[in-house]
PDB file of C-alpha atoms in Angstrom:
ATOM      1  CA  MET A   5      17.962   4.321  -9.887  1.00 72.00           C
ATOM      2  CA  ARG A   6      18.802   0.682 -10.526  1.00 74.00           C
ATOM      3  CA  LEU A   7      22.053   1.020  -8.601  1.00 84.00           C
ATOM      4  CA  ALA A   8      20.212   2.520  -5.618  1.00 83.00           C
ATOM      5  CA  CYS A   9      17.802  -0.444  -5.636  1.00 78.00           C
ATOM      6  CA  ARG A  10      20.649  -2.941  -5.749  1.00 81.00           C
ATOM      7  CA  GLU A  11      22.459  -1.178  -2.896  1.00 87.00           C
ATOM      8  CA  ARG A  12      19.344  -1.705  -0.751  1.00 85.00           C
ATOM      9  CA  GLY A  13      19.330  -5.377  -1.672  1.00 87.00           C
ATOM     10  CA  THR A  14      16.177  -5.291  -3.782  1.00 83.00           C
ATOM     11  CA  GLU A  15      15.617  -6.463  -7.321  1.00 78.00           C
ATOM     12  CA  PRO A  16      14.750  -3.486  -9.557  1.00 69.00           C
ATOM     13  CA  ILE A  17      11.731  -3.992 -11.800  1.00 71.00           C
ATOM     14  CA  ILE A  18      12.077  -0.836 -13.848  1.00 67.00           C
ATOM     15  CA  PRO A  19      11.417  -1.111 -17.578  1.00 68.00           C
ATOM     16  CA  LYS A  20      14.164   0.243 -19.787  1.00 69.00           C
ATOM     17  CA  PRO A  21      13.303   3.210 -22.008  1.00 69.00           C
ATOM     18  CA  LYS A  22      11.355   2.394 -25.177  1.00 69.00           C
ATOM     19  CA  THR A  23      10.490  -1.086 -23.920  1.00 66.00           C
ATOM     20  CA  PRO A  24       6.856  -2.115 -24.400  1.00 67.00           C
ATOM     21  CA  GLY A  25       6.576  -3.461 -20.868  1.00 60.00           C
ATOM     22  CA  VAL A  26       7.738  -5.949 -18.302  1.00 58.00           C
ATOM     23  CA  LYS A  27       5.740  -9.141 -18.024  1.00 64.00           C
ATOM     24  CA  GLY A  28       4.003  -9.374 -14.669  1.00 62.00           C
ATOM     25  CA  LEU A  29       4.566  -5.733 -13.718  1.00 63.00           C
ATOM     26  CA  GLY A  30       0.805  -5.095 -13.880  1.00 65.00           C
ATOM     27  CA  LYS A  31       0.248  -7.479 -10.959  1.00 66.00           C
ATOM     28  CA  LEU A  32       2.674  -5.501  -8.816  1.00 67.00           C
ATOM     29  CA  ARG A  33       1.098  -2.203  -9.815  1.00 72.00           C
ATOM     30  CA  TYR A  34      -2.350  -3.555  -8.945  1.00 76.00           C
ATOM     31  CA  VAL A  35      -1.247  -4.420  -5.405  1.00 75.00           C
ATOM     32  CA  VAL A  36       0.212  -0.961  -4.847  1.00 76.00           C
ATOM     33  CA  GLU A  37      -2.784   0.850  -6.357  1.00 82.00           C
ATOM     34  CA  GLN A  38      -5.215  -1.291  -4.354  1.00 82.00           C
ATOM     35  CA  THR A  39      -3.297  -0.509  -1.152  1.00 80.00           C
ATOM     36  CA  PHE A  40      -3.490   3.223  -1.806  1.00 80.00           C
ATOM     37  CA  ALA A  41      -7.197   2.934  -2.595  1.00 84.00           C
ATOM     38  CA  LEU A  42      -7.836   1.119   0.685  1.00 84.00           C
ATOM     39  CA  LEU A  43      -5.852   3.685   2.682  1.00 82.00           C
ATOM     40  CA  HIS A  44      -7.646   6.584   1.001  1.00 81.00           C
ATOM     41  CA  GLN A  45     -10.952   5.326   2.388  1.00 82.00           C
ATOM     42  CA  PHE A  46      -9.801   7.047   5.542  1.00 77.00           C
ATOM     43  CA  ARG A  47     -10.301  10.746   4.928  1.00 76.00           C
ATOM     44  CA  ARG A  48      -7.625  11.757   7.385  1.00 75.00           C
ATOM     45  CA  LEU A  49      -5.047   9.889   5.311  1.00 74.00           C
ATOM     46  CA  ALA A  50      -6.344  10.981   1.901  1.00 72.00           C
ATOM     47  CA  VAL A  51      -5.841  14.620   2.910  1.00 75.00           C
ATOM     48  CA  ARG A  52      -2.859  14.810   5.189  1.00 73.00           C
ATOM     49  CA  TRP A  53      -3.827  17.170   7.992  1.00 75.00           C
ATOM     50  CA  GLU A  54      -1.164  16.046  10.420  1.00 73.00           C
ATOM     51  CA  ARG A  55       2.017  18.087  10.378  1.00 83.00           C
ATOM     52  CA  ARG A  56       3.975  15.674  12.544  1.00 84.00           C
ATOM     53  CA  LEU A  57       5.234  12.548  10.830  1.00 84.00           C
ATOM     54  CA  ASP A  58       4.896  10.330  13.900  1.00 85.00           C
ATOM     55  CA  ILE A  59       1.187  11.109  14.232  1.00 83.00           C
ATOM     56  CA  HIS A  60       0.610  10.496  10.515  1.00 82.00           C
ATOM     57  CA  ASP A  61       2.503   7.192  10.731  1.00 84.00           C
ATOM     58  CA  GLY A  62       0.327   6.216  13.674  1.00 85.00           C
ATOM     59  CA  PHE A  63      -2.833   6.841  11.651  1.00 86.00           C
ATOM     60  CA  VAL A  64      -1.437   4.850   8.708  1.00 85.00           C
ATOM     61  CA  SER A  65      -0.682   1.947  11.058  1.00 88.00           C
ATOM     62  CA  LEU A  66      -4.148   2.164  12.575  1.00 87.00           C
ATOM     63  CA  ALA A  67      -5.739   2.174   9.113  1.00 86.00           C
ATOM     64  CA  CYS A  68      -3.705  -0.913   8.129  1.00 89.00           C
ATOM     65  CA  VAL A  69      -4.835  -2.705  11.292  1.00 89.00           C
ATOM     66  CA  LEU A  70      -8.484  -1.862  10.580  1.00 86.00           C
ATOM     67  CA  ILE A  71      -8.218  -3.011   6.964  1.00 87.00           C
ATOM     68  CA  CYS A  72      -6.616  -6.308   8.021  1.00 88.00           C
ATOM     69  CA  TRP A  73      -9.182  -6.775  10.795  1.00 90.00           C
ATOM     70  CA  HIS A  74     -12.127  -6.315   8.408  1.00 86.00           C
ATOM     71  CA  ARG A  75     -10.608  -8.687   5.867  1.00 84.00           C
ATOM     72  CA  LEU A  76      -9.937 -11.287   8.550  1.00 88.00           C
ATOM     73  CA  ILE A  77     -13.516 -11.045   9.843  1.00 87.00           C
ATOM     74  CA  ASN A  78     -14.908 -11.433   6.315  1.00 83.00           C
ATOM     75  CA  TRP A  79     -12.568 -14.353   5.619  1.00 82.00           C
ATOM     76  CA  THR A  80     -13.541 -16.227   8.800  1.00 83.00           C
ATOM     77  CA  ASN A  81     -17.251 -15.613   8.173  1.00 83.00           C
ATOM     78  CA  GLN A  82     -16.968 -17.120   4.703  1.00 80.00           C
ATOM     79  CA  ARG A  83     -15.125 -20.195   5.976  1.00 75.00           C
ATOM     80  CA  SER A  84     -17.527 -20.907   8.852  1.00 69.00           C
ATOM     81  CA  CYS A  85     -20.576 -21.314   6.592  1.00 60.00           C
TER      82      CYS A  85
END
């Protein structure tokens, strides 16, 4: 698995067996888990009804745009006060 990561040009952050943990790995896991939680707010993505991958990818992209839009609106509202 590490070799496959290096071939893609990424740095593997995979703890070795019987290692208590990698420092800072929890922050990365939080980002991934939070992303999945945000995407699963959209029922159509939580339960994949679409058989075609291109349609499903379109809905994932649309959900990402909506999430970013809402965060941007909230961020600008907080800064304008």
